[in-house]
Coordinates of C-alpha atoms in Angstrom, one line a residue:
M1 CA -7.1 36.7 55.9
R2 CA -3.4 35.6 55.9
P3 CA -4.0 32.2 57.6
W4 CA -6.6 31.4 54.9
A5 CA -4.3 32.6 52.1
G6 CA -1.4 30.4 53.4
S7 CA -3.7 27.4 53.7
W8 CA -5.1 28.0 50.2
R9 CA -1.6 28.0 48.7
W10 CA -0.7 24.8 50.6
I11 CA -3.9 23.0 49.3
T12 CA -3.2 24.2 45.8
L13 CA 0.4 22.9 45.9
V14 CA -0.8 19.5 47.2
L15 CA -3.6 19.4 44.7
L16 CA -1.2 20.2 41.9
A17 CA 1.2 17.4 42.9
W18 CA -1.6 15.0 43.4
G19 CA -3.1 15.9 40.0
T20 CA 0.3 15.4 38.3
L21 CA 0.7 12.0 39.8
L22 CA -2.8 11.1 38.7
F23 CA -2.0 12.2 35.2
Y24 CA 1.2 10.1 35.2
I25 CA -0.7 7.0 36.3
G26 CA -3.5 7.6 33.8
G27 CA -1.0 8.0 31.0
H28 CA 0.9 4.9 32.2
L29 CA -2.2 2.8 32.1
V30 CA -3.1 4.0 28.6
R31 CA 0.4 3.3 27.2
D32 CA 0.7 -0.1 28.8
S33 CA -2.7 -1.5 27.9
E34 CA -1.4 -3.2 24.8
H35 CA 1.3 -5.0 26.9
P36 CA -0.6 -7.2 29.4
E37 CA 2.6 -8.8 30.8
R38 CA 4.1 -5.4 31.6
S39 CA 0.8 -4.1 32.9
S40 CA 0.4 -7.1 35.3
R41 CA 3.8 -6.5 36.8
E42 CA 3.0 -2.9 37.4
L43 CA -0.5 -3.5 38.7
S44 CA 0.3 -3.8 42.4
K45 CA 2.4 -0.6 42.3
I46 CA -0.4 1.3 40.5
L47 CA -3.0 0.1 43.0
A48 CA -0.8 1.2 45.9
K49 CA -0.4 4.6 44.3
L50 CA -4.2 4.8 43.9
E51 CA -4.7 4.0 47.6
R52 CA -2.3 6.8 48.5
L53 CA -4.2 9.2 46.2
K54 CA -7.5 8.2 47.9
Q55 CA -6.0 9.0 51.3
Q56 CA -4.7 12.4 50.1
N57 CA -8.2 13.1 48.6
E58 CA -9.8 12.4 52.0
D59 CA -7.2 14.6 53.8
L60 CA -7.8 17.5 51.4
R61 CA -11.6 17.1 51.8
R62 CA -11.3 17.2 55.6
M63 CA -9.1 20.3 55.4
A64 CA -11.5 22.0 53.1
E65 CA -14.3 21.3 55.5
S66 CA -12.3 22.8 58.4
L67 CA -11.7 25.9 56.3
R68 CA -15.3 26.4 55.2
I69 CA -16.3 30.0 55.6
P70 CA -19.7 30.8 57.1
D71 CA -22.3 32.6 55.0
G72 CA -22.5 36.4 55.4
Q73 CA -18.7 37.1 55.6
A74 CA -17.1 40.1 53.9
E75 CA -16.3 40.2 50.2
A76 CA -12.9 38.6 50.8
G77 CA -14.6 35.8 52.6
S78 CA -17.0 35.3 49.7
L79 CA -14.1 35.1 47.3
A80 CA -12.4 32.5 49.5
A81 CA -15.6 30.5 49.8
G82 CA -15.9 30.5 46.0
R83 CA -12.4 29.2 45.7
L84 CA -13.1 26.6 48.3
R85 CA -16.2 25.4 46.5
S86 CA -14.1 25.2 43.3
L87 CA -11.6 23.1 45.2
E88 CA -14.3 20.8 46.5
D89 CA -15.7 20.3 43.0
Q90 CA -12.2 19.4 41.7
L91 CA -11.8 16.9 44.5
T92 CA -15.1 15.3 43.7
R93 CA -14.2 14.9 40.1
A94 CA -10.8 13.6 41.0
K95 CA -12.4 11.0 43.3
Q96 CA -14.6 9.8 40.4
K97 CA -11.5 9.5 38.2
I98 CA -9.8 7.4 40.8
H99 CA -12.8 5.1 40.9
S100 CA -12.7 4.9 37.1
F101 CA -9.0 4.0 37.1
Q102 CA -9.6 1.3 39.8
K103 CA -12.2 -0.3 37.5
L104 CA -9.8 -0.3 34.6
T105 CA -6.9 -1.8 36.6
G106 CA -8.5 -4.1 39.1
D107 CA -12.0 -4.9 37.9
G108 CA -11.6 -5.3 34.1
P109 CA -13.8 -3.5 31.6
G110 CA -16.5 -1.1 32.8
P111 CA -20.2 -2.3 32.9
T112 CA -21.2 -0.1 29.9
Q113 CA -18.5 -1.6 27.7
E114 CA -19.4 -5.2 28.6
E115 CA -23.1 -4.5 28.1
L116 CA -22.6 -3.1 24.6
R117 CA -20.1 -5.8 23.7
R118 CA -22.8 -8.5 24.5
R119 CA -25.4 -6.5 22.6
V120 CA -23.2 -6.4 19.5
E121 CA -22.4 -10.1 19.8
N122 CA -26.0 -10.9 20.1
G123 CA -26.9 -8.6 17.2
V124 CA -24.5 -10.2 14.9
K125 CA -25.8 -13.7 15.7
E126 CA -29.4 -12.6 15.2
F127 CA -28.4 -10.9 12.0
W128 CA -27.1 -14.2 10.7
Y129 CA -30.1 -16.2 11.8
F130 CA -32.3 -13.7 10.0
V131 CA -30.3 -13.7 6.8
R132 CA -30.2 -17.5 6.7
S133 CA -33.9 -17.8 7.2
E134 CA -35.0 -15.1 4.8
V135 CA -32.7 -16.2 2.0
K136 CA -34.2 -19.6 2.2
K137 CA -37.7 -18.1 2.0
L138 CA -36.6 -16.0 -1.0
A139 CA -35.4 -19.1 -2.8
N140 CA -38.8 -20.7 -2.3
A141 CA -40.9 -17.7 -3.2
E142 CA -42.9 -17.4 -6.3
I143 CA -40.9 -15.7 -9.1
S144 CA -43.6 -13.0 -9.3
E145 CA -43.1 -12.2 -5.6
R146 CA -39.3 -12.3 -5.4
L147 CA -38.7 -8.7 -6.3
K148 CA -41.1 -7.4 -3.7
Y149 CA -39.8 -9.9 -1.2
A150 CA -36.2 -8.8 -1.9
D151 CA -37.0 -5.2 -1.4
T152 CA -38.5 -5.9 2.0
L153 CA -35.6 -8.1 2.9
L154 CA -33.1 -5.3 2.1
Q155 CA -35.0 -2.9 4.3
D156 CA -35.1 -5.3 7.2
L157 CA -31.4 -6.0 6.8
G158 CA -30.7 -2.3 6.8
H159 CA -32.5 -1.8 10.1
Q160 CA -30.5 -4.6 11.7
E161 CA -27.2 -3.3 10.3
R162 CA -27.9 0.2 11.6
S163 CA -28.7 -1.2 15.0
I164 CA -25.4 -3.1 15.2
M165 CA -23.4 0.0 13.9
T166 CA -25.1 2.2 16.5
D167 CA -24.1 -0.2 19.3
L168 CA -20.6 -0.3 18.0
Y169 CA -20.5 3.5 18.0
Y170 CA -21.5 3.6 21.7
L171 CA -19.1 0.9 22.5
S172 CA -16.3 3.0 21.0
Q173 CA -17.3 5.8 23.5
A174 CA -18.0 3.7 26.6
D175 CA -16.2 4.0 29.9
G176 CA -14.0 6.9 29.1
V177 CA -12.6 5.5 25.8
G178 CA -14.1 8.3 23.8
E179 CA -12.4 10.9 26.0
W180 CA -9.1 9.0 25.8
R181 CA -9.3 8.9 22.0
T182 CA -10.0 12.6 21.8
K183 CA -7.0 13.4 24.0
E184 CA -4.7 11.0 22.2
A185 CA -5.6 12.3 18.8
K186 CA -4.8 15.9 19.9
D187 CA -1.5 14.8 21.6
V188 CA -0.2 13.0 18.6
S189 CA -1.3 15.7 16.2
D190 CA 0.4 18.4 18.4
L191 CA 3.5 16.3 18.4
V192 CA 3.7 16.1 14.6
Q193 CA 2.7 19.7 14.0
N194 CA 5.4 20.8 16.5
R195 CA 8.0 18.7 14.6
I196 CA 7.0 20.2 11.3
T197 CA 7.2 23.7 12.7
Y198 CA 10.7 23.0 14.1
L199 CA 11.9 21.7 10.8
Q200 CA 10.4 24.6 8.9
N201 CA 11.9 27.3 11.0
P202 CA 15.7 26.7 11.3
P203 CA 17.7 29.3 13.3
D204 CA 20.0 30.1 10.4
C205 CA 18.4 29.8 7.0
S206 CA 21.8 30.3 5.2
K207 CA 23.1 27.0 6.7
A208 CA 19.9 25.0 6.6
R209 CA 19.6 22.0 4.3
K210 CA 16.7 22.6 1.9
L211 CA 14.3 20.9 -0.4
V212 CA 12.9 23.0 -3.2
C213 CA 9.4 22.2 -4.5
N214 CA 7.7 24.2 -7.4
I215 CA 3.9 24.3 -7.0
N216 CA 3.1 24.7 -10.7
K217 CA 2.5 21.1 -11.6
G218 CA 0.2 21.0 -14.6
C219 CA -3.0 20.0 -12.9
G220 CA -5.8 21.4 -10.7
Y221 CA -5.8 22.6 -7.1
G222 CA -6.3 19.3 -5.4
C223 CA -3.6 17.7 -7.5
Q224 CA -1.2 20.6 -6.8
L225 CA -1.8 20.5 -3.1
H226 CA -1.0 16.8 -3.1
H227 CA 2.1 17.5 -5.0
V228 CA 3.3 19.9 -2.3
V229 CA 2.3 17.3 0.4
Y230 CA 4.5 14.7 -1.4
C231 CA 7.4 17.2 -1.4
F232 CA 6.8 18.0 2.3
M233 CA 6.9 14.3 3.3
I234 CA 10.2 13.8 1.6
A235 CA 11.5 17.1 3.2
Y236 CA 10.4 15.8 6.6
G237 CA 12.0 12.4 6.0
T238 CA 15.3 13.8 4.8
Q239 CA 15.4 16.6 7.5
R240 CA 15.4 19.4 5.0
T241 CA 13.4 22.6 5.2
L242 CA 10.8 22.8 2.5
I243 CA 11.2 25.8 0.2
L244 CA 7.9 26.2 -1.7
E245 CA 8.3 28.1 -5.0
S246 CA 4.9 29.5 -5.7
H247 CA 5.5 32.9 -7.5
N248 CA 3.2 33.1 -10.5
W249 CA 1.1 30.3 -9.2
R250 CA -1.6 29.6 -11.8
Y251 CA -4.3 30.1 -9.3
A252 CA -2.8 33.1 -7.5
P253 CA 0.1 35.0 -9.1
G254 CA 1.1 36.5 -5.8
G255 CA 2.0 33.0 -4.5
W256 CA 0.9 30.6 -1.8
E257 CA 1.4 33.1 1.0
T258 CA -1.3 35.3 -0.3
V259 CA -3.9 32.6 0.5
F260 CA -2.4 30.5 3.2
L261 CA 0.1 31.1 5.9
P262 CA 3.8 30.8 4.8
V263 CA 5.3 27.3 5.2
S264 CA 8.2 29.0 7.1
N265 CA 8.6 32.1 9.1
T266 CA 12.4 32.1 9.1
C267 CA 13.5 30.4 5.9
T268 CA 12.0 31.1 2.4
D269 CA 15.2 31.7 0.5
R270 CA 16.4 28.8 -1.7
S271 CA 20.0 29.9 -1.9
G272 CA 22.8 27.7 -0.6
A273 CA 26.4 26.8 -1.1
T274 CA 25.6 23.8 -3.3
T275 CA 22.6 23.0 -5.4
G276 CA 21.5 19.9 -7.2
H277 CA 18.6 17.9 -8.5
W278 CA 17.3 14.9 -6.6
S279 CA 19.5 11.8 -7.0
G280 CA 18.7 10.0 -3.8
E281 CA 19.0 10.7 -0.1
A282 CA 22.4 9.1 0.4
H283 CA 23.9 10.6 -2.8
D284 CA 22.6 14.1 -1.9
K285 CA 23.9 14.1 1.7
D286 CA 26.5 16.8 0.9
V287 CA 24.3 19.0 -1.3
Q288 CA 22.7 21.8 0.7
V289 CA 19.8 22.6 -1.7
V290 CA 18.0 19.8 -3.5
E291 CA 15.4 20.4 -6.2
L292 CA 12.6 17.8 -6.3
P293 CA 10.8 16.7 -9.5
I294 CA 7.1 15.7 -9.7
V295 CA 6.5 12.2 -8.2
D296 CA 6.0 10.7 -11.7
S297 CA 9.7 11.5 -12.5
L298 CA 11.1 10.7 -9.1
H299 CA 14.1 8.3 -9.1
P300 CA 15.3 6.8 -7.0
R301 CA 12.2 6.6 -4.9
P302 CA 12.7 7.2 -1.2
P303 CA 10.9 5.2 1.5
Y304 CA 9.0 8.2 2.8
L305 CA 6.2 8.1 0.1
P306 CA 2.6 7.2 1.1
L307 CA 1.2 4.9 2.3
A308 CA 4.1 4.4 4.8
I309 CA 3.9 5.9 8.3
P310 CA 6.7 6.8 10.9
E311 CA 7.9 3.8 12.9
D312 CA 8.1 5.7 16.1
L313 CA 4.4 6.7 15.9
A314 CA 3.1 3.5 14.4
P315 CA 2.0 1.8 17.7
R316 CA -0.1 4.9 18.7
L317 CA -1.6 5.4 15.2
H318 CA -2.6 1.7 14.9
R319 CA -4.4 2.0 18.2
L320 CA -6.0 5.4 17.5
H321 CA -7.0 5.4 13.8
G322 CA -8.7 3.1 11.3
D323 CA -6.4 4.3 8.5
P324 CA -3.0 5.4 9.8
S325 CA -1.7 6.2 6.3
V326 CA -4.5 8.8 5.7
W327 CA -3.9 10.3 9.1
W328 CA -0.2 10.8 8.4
V329 CA -1.0 12.5 5.0
S330 CA -3.6 14.7 6.8
Q331 CA -1.0 16.2 9.1
F332 CA 0.9 17.7 6.2
V333 CA -2.4 19.0 4.7
K334 CA -3.3 20.5 8.0
Y335 CA 0.0 22.4 8.2
L336 CA -0.2 23.6 4.6
V337 CA -3.8 24.9 4.5
R338 CA -3.7 27.2 7.5
P339 CA -5.7 30.2 6.1
Q340 CA -4.6 33.8 5.9
T341 CA -6.8 36.2 7.9
W342 CA -8.9 37.3 4.9
L343 CA -9.6 33.7 4.0
E344 CA -10.6 32.8 7.5
K345 CA -13.0 35.7 7.5
E346 CA -14.4 34.6 4.1
I347 CA -15.0 31.1 5.5
Q348 CA -16.9 32.5 8.5
Q349 CA -19.0 34.8 6.4
T350 CA -19.9 32.1 3.9
T351 CA -20.8 29.7 6.8
A352 CA -23.3 32.2 8.1
K353 CA -24.6 33.1 4.6
L354 CA -25.3 29.5 3.6
G355 CA -26.7 28.5 6.9
F356 CA -24.3 25.7 7.3
K357 CA -25.0 23.6 10.4
H358 CA -25.2 20.1 11.7
P359 CA -26.3 17.4 11.1
I360 CA -25.3 17.6 7.4
I361 CA -23.9 15.2 4.8
G362 CA -21.5 16.3 2.1
V363 CA -21.9 15.3 -1.5
H364 CA -19.3 16.0 -4.1
V365 CA -20.3 15.4 -7.8
R366 CA -17.5 15.9 -10.3
R367 CA -18.6 16.0 -13.9
T368 CA -16.7 18.1 -16.7
D369 CA -13.1 16.9 -17.3
K370 CA -13.3 13.7 -15.2
V371 CA -16.3 12.0 -16.8
G372 CA -15.3 9.6 -19.6
T373 CA -11.5 9.8 -18.8
E374 CA -10.7 9.2 -15.2
A375 CA -14.2 8.5 -13.9
A376 CA -17.6 7.2 -14.9
F377 CA -20.8 9.3 -14.9
H378 CA -22.8 8.8 -11.7
P379 CA -26.4 10.3 -11.5
I380 CA -27.5 12.1 -8.4
E381 CA -29.6 9.1 -7.4
E382 CA -26.5 7.1 -6.7
Y383 CA -25.2 9.6 -4.2
M384 CA -28.6 10.2 -2.6
L385 CA -29.1 6.5 -1.9
H386 CA -26.1 6.6 0.5
V387 CA -27.1 10.0 1.9
E388 CA -30.4 8.7 3.0
E389 CA -28.7 5.6 4.5
Q390 CA -26.4 7.8 6.6
F391 CA -29.2 10.0 7.8
Q392 CA -31.0 6.9 9.1
N393 CA -27.8 6.0 10.9
L394 CA -27.4 9.5 12.4
A395 CA -31.0 9.5 13.5
R396 CA -30.2 6.7 16.0
R397 CA -27.7 9.0 17.8
V398 CA -28.8 12.6 17.2
H399 CA -32.0 14.6 16.5
I400 CA -32.5 15.3 12.8
D401 CA -34.4 18.6 12.5
K402 CA -33.7 18.7 8.8
K403 CA -31.9 16.5 6.3
R404 CA -29.2 18.9 5.1
V405 CA -26.9 18.2 2.2
Y406 CA -23.9 20.3 1.3
L407 CA -23.7 19.9 -2.5
A408 CA -20.4 20.7 -4.2
T409 CA -20.2 20.3 -8.0
D410 CA -18.8 21.7 -11.1
D411 CA -22.2 21.2 -12.8
P412 CA -24.3 24.4 -12.2
S413 CA -27.5 22.6 -13.3
L414 CA -27.3 19.9 -10.7
L415 CA -28.5 21.9 -7.7
Q416 CA -31.9 22.5 -9.2
E417 CA -32.1 18.9 -10.3
A418 CA -31.4 17.7 -6.8
K419 CA -34.0 20.1 -5.3
T420 CA -36.6 19.0 -7.7
K421 CA -36.0 15.2 -7.2
Y422 CA -35.5 15.4 -3.4
P423 CA -37.8 18.1 -2.0
E424 CA -37.6 16.6 1.5
Y425 CA -33.9 17.5 1.7
E426 CA -32.4 21.0 2.3
F427 CA -29.6 21.4 -0.2
I428 CA -26.9 23.9 0.8
S429 CA -24.7 25.1 -2.1
D430 CA -23.3 28.1 -3.8
N431 CA -23.9 28.0 -7.5
S432 CA -21.3 30.7 -8.2
I433 CA -18.7 28.2 -7.0
S434 CA -20.1 25.6 -9.5
W435 CA -19.7 28.2 -12.4
S436 CA -16.2 29.1 -11.3
A437 CA -15.2 25.4 -11.3
G438 CA -16.0 25.1 -15.0
L439 CA -13.0 24.4 -17.3
H440 CA -13.1 27.9 -18.8
N441 CA -12.8 29.5 -15.3
R442 CA -10.6 26.9 -13.7
Y443 CA -7.3 28.7 -13.1
T444 CA -8.5 32.0 -11.6
E445 CA -8.4 33.4 -8.1
N446 CA -12.2 33.2 -8.0
S447 CA -12.1 29.6 -8.9
L448 CA -9.4 29.0 -6.2
R449 CA -11.7 30.7 -3.6
G450 CA -14.5 28.4 -4.7
V451 CA -12.6 25.1 -4.5
I452 CA -11.1 26.0 -1.1
L453 CA -14.6 26.8 0.3
D454 CA -16.1 23.6 -1.2
I455 CA -13.3 21.5 0.3
H456 CA -13.7 23.3 3.7
F457 CA -17.4 22.6 3.9
L458 CA -17.2 19.1 2.7
S459 CA -14.6 18.3 5.3
Q460 CA -16.9 19.8 8.0
T461 CA -19.8 17.5 7.2
D462 CA -20.8 14.5 9.3
F463 CA -20.3 12.1 6.4
L464 CA -18.9 12.4 2.8
V465 CA -20.4 10.8 -0.3
C466 CA -18.2 11.3 -3.4
T467 CA -15.8 9.6 -5.8
F468 CA -12.3 9.1 -4.6
S469 CA -11.1 9.4 -8.2
S470 CA -11.4 13.1 -7.5
Q471 CA -8.6 14.9 -5.8
V472 CA -11.0 17.4 -4.3
C473 CA -12.9 14.6 -2.5
R474 CA -9.7 13.0 -1.2
V475 CA -8.4 16.4 0.1
A476 CA -11.7 16.9 2.0
Y477 CA -11.5 13.4 3.4
E478 CA -7.9 14.1 4.6
I479 CA -8.8 17.3 6.3
M480 CA -11.8 15.5 7.9
Q481 CA -9.2 13.3 9.7
T482 CA -7.8 16.4 11.5
L483 CA -11.2 17.4 12.8
H484 CA -12.1 14.0 14.6
P485 CA -10.1 11.5 16.5
D486 CA -10.9 8.9 13.8
A487 CA -13.0 9.8 10.7
S488 CA -11.6 6.9 8.6
S489 CA -15.1 5.5 8.1
F490 CA -16.9 8.8 7.5
F491 CA -17.2 8.3 3.7
Y492 CA -18.7 6.4 0.9
S493 CA -16.9 6.4 -2.5
L494 CA -18.8 5.5 -5.6
D495 CA -15.6 4.4 -7.3
D496 CA -12.1 4.1 -6.0
I497 CA -10.7 3.3 -2.6
Y498 CA -8.5 6.0 -1.0
Y499 CA -5.1 6.4 -2.7
F500 CA -2.4 9.0 -2.9
G501 CA -1.0 9.7 -6.4
G502 CA 2.5 8.3 -6.8
Q503 CA 2.1 6.1 -3.7
N504 CA 4.0 2.9 -3.1
A505 CA 2.2 -0.4 -3.4
H506 CA -1.0 -0.8 -1.3
N507 CA -0.9 -4.3 0.2
Q508 CA -3.2 -6.3 2.5
I509 CA -2.5 -9.5 4.4
A510 CA -4.9 -12.5 4.3
I511 CA -6.1 -13.4 7.8
Y512 CA -8.6 -16.2 6.7
P513 CA -8.3 -18.8 4.0
H514 CA -10.4 -18.6 0.9
Q515 CA -11.0 -21.3 -1.7
P516 CA -12.3 -19.9 -5.1
R517 CA -15.9 -20.6 -5.9
D518 CA -15.5 -19.7 -9.5
S519 CA -12.9 -18.7 -12.0
E520 CA -12.9 -15.0 -10.9
D521 CA -11.8 -15.8 -7.3
I522 CA -8.2 -16.2 -6.1
V523 CA -6.9 -18.5 -3.4
L524 CA -6.0 -17.0 0.0
E525 CA -4.0 -18.6 2.8
P526 CA -3.4 -16.7 6.1
G527 CA -0.3 -14.6 5.7
D528 CA -0.5 -14.2 1.9
V529 CA 0.3 -10.6 0.8
I530 CA -2.3 -9.2 -1.6
G531 CA -1.7 -6.2 -3.8
V532 CA -4.9 -4.2 -3.8
A533 CA -6.4 -3.1 -7.0
G534 CA -9.8 -1.9 -5.6
N535 CA -12.9 -2.6 -3.6
H536 CA -16.0 -3.5 -5.5
W537 CA -18.2 -2.4 -2.5
D538 CA -20.2 -5.6 -2.7
G539 CA -18.2 -7.6 -0.2
Y540 CA -15.4 -8.4 -2.6
S541 CA -12.1 -6.7 -3.5
K542 CA -9.8 -7.2 -6.4
G543 CA -6.1 -7.7 -6.2
I544 CA -3.1 -9.9 -6.9
N545 CA -1.9 -12.7 -4.6
R546 CA 1.8 -11.8 -4.7
K547 CA 2.9 -15.3 -3.7
L548 CA 0.9 -17.0 -6.5
G549 CA 1.1 -14.2 -9.0
R550 CA -2.6 -14.5 -9.7
T551 CA -5.1 -11.6 -10.0
G552 CA -8.8 -12.0 -9.0
L553 CA -11.5 -11.4 -6.5
Y554 CA -11.5 -12.2 -2.8
P555 CA -13.9 -11.5 0.2
S556 CA -12.9 -8.2 1.7
Y557 CA -13.4 -9.3 5.3
K558 CA -10.7 -12.0 4.9
V559 CA -7.8 -9.5 4.8
K560 CA -6.4 -6.7 6.8
E561 CA -4.3 -3.7 5.8
K562 CA -0.6 -4.1 5.7
I563 CA 0.7 -0.8 7.0
E564 CA 4.3 -0.1 6.1
T565 CA 6.5 1.7 8.6
V566 CA 9.6 3.7 7.9
K567 CA 12.3 5.1 10.1
Y568 CA 11.5 8.7 9.8
P569 CA 13.5 11.2 11.8
T570 CA 12.1 11.6 15.3
Y571 CA 13.2 15.2 15.9
P572 CA 14.0 14.9 19.7
E573 CA 14.9 18.6 19.9
A574 CA 11.4 19.5 18.8
D575 CA 9.9 17.1 21.3
K576 CA 11.9 18.6 24.1
L577 CA 10.6 22.0 23.2
L578 CA 7.0 20.8 23.2
S579 CA 7.5 19.1 26.6
S580 CA 8.9 22.3 28.1
Q581 CA 6.0 24.4 26.7
K582 CA 3.5 22.1 28.5
K583 CA 5.2 22.4 31.9

């Protein structure tokens, strides 16, 4: 058996070297796809490497054939034969990858991508032809028939819109792009999580620069979590270890660490040689321990506040995610809400108890303290309209055995109302959580358990219908970003667009001109910066043209997001550690 063992080791070494080279070339292609001029210069080199890889593939295949062990050998021979079959399978898959890379470099987009692109293009044209024709018919219809005709028109438009969106979904997954997106999302998230872990675990706590954040801001759980996220982002930007003061937390007197994992394993002591209150990054450079106020009282304001993203990650995030600002916030939420063992077990048990499974859409209805102050009252019918629409979208891609809805609310009477009005749906909810969310029970450990479970299950759903005026809804949406490569479009808000309390200005850039059609519209010229006030969810947004100083409405499709980038620290030492761990 020794000749076989030696050959096997040789094949394994060659295969490893060959796989490493293939991984390098694949990564090189992905990184350079946004720079055609650079890619074209490298194309001949890449194709030459691919040809060498093909030759090695053939050599290994012939060697494997020569080492094939006949049936009926001893156990050792059977084991070797199993290893050989595994090798042959790997070679087959690798050959397929080479063919795929050849298509990407030499032959342009794959056939599936082009087929779907043409289908979407044709679908949009046909959509316009249909709308133009039907609106004319509607204008000429008898007044008594217009309402009925309008309802039919909306149904037909919905069918066409869902067809186009389905094609776009498959286009986003075509020819290996879906697999790339999944891998890239994991790689960038691992990078950020590793940098945070490095920052939070200094080798010598007594010498570490620290930022102290007290969790007990006078608001609810979602608001307090966002307060800690804000502290964490400034700690990350100023290269200070976050010290979270949570003793006598209103929700859990034992502190944050009784519910979630500690934010540091090596440094939880706030002591230091010098201490001071925040007075600006430059002014505080010689102060070891800095105490941070709530964002409302922050002065001067550092550049690290949302909705800015790190400059070094911006090219990757722009390519990967539909809302890079939300993705960046979500990484700090991800680190903070890692559950303690008891909470993880509680989540698992509740999942089984409720029968939570996919497909499922999440609905969050906030009533009590929000209605009439921060938000308007929205009946359950408004939510369910968008729930049904999303199930019709999902039905084009997956089998819908039941239309499940996870209902989270602070109104205990809403569950029965929903079941009565919508018997064709299965509502999954825990009414004890609704009772614990009431104002008289708000700041208790039972209430904390309830809101954590609600946020967890909302984030796990396939789509979220809620009001972004609610912190709970926004936290669920943020966590959702950590569970998918890009979940930026997996929501419908009945009121606000996404925002982060205390954020810097949210701006957009005009990409098409717009001439007002009435006194409510504002002028747009390409390049104009628009300060966003909100989206009316009717095709129009509201904002201020910063060049003209005028506020009004404008078509939402005529602008794009202006994502601010900031020179955050890049933590090269942490990146080196991550690279060494992967080797």
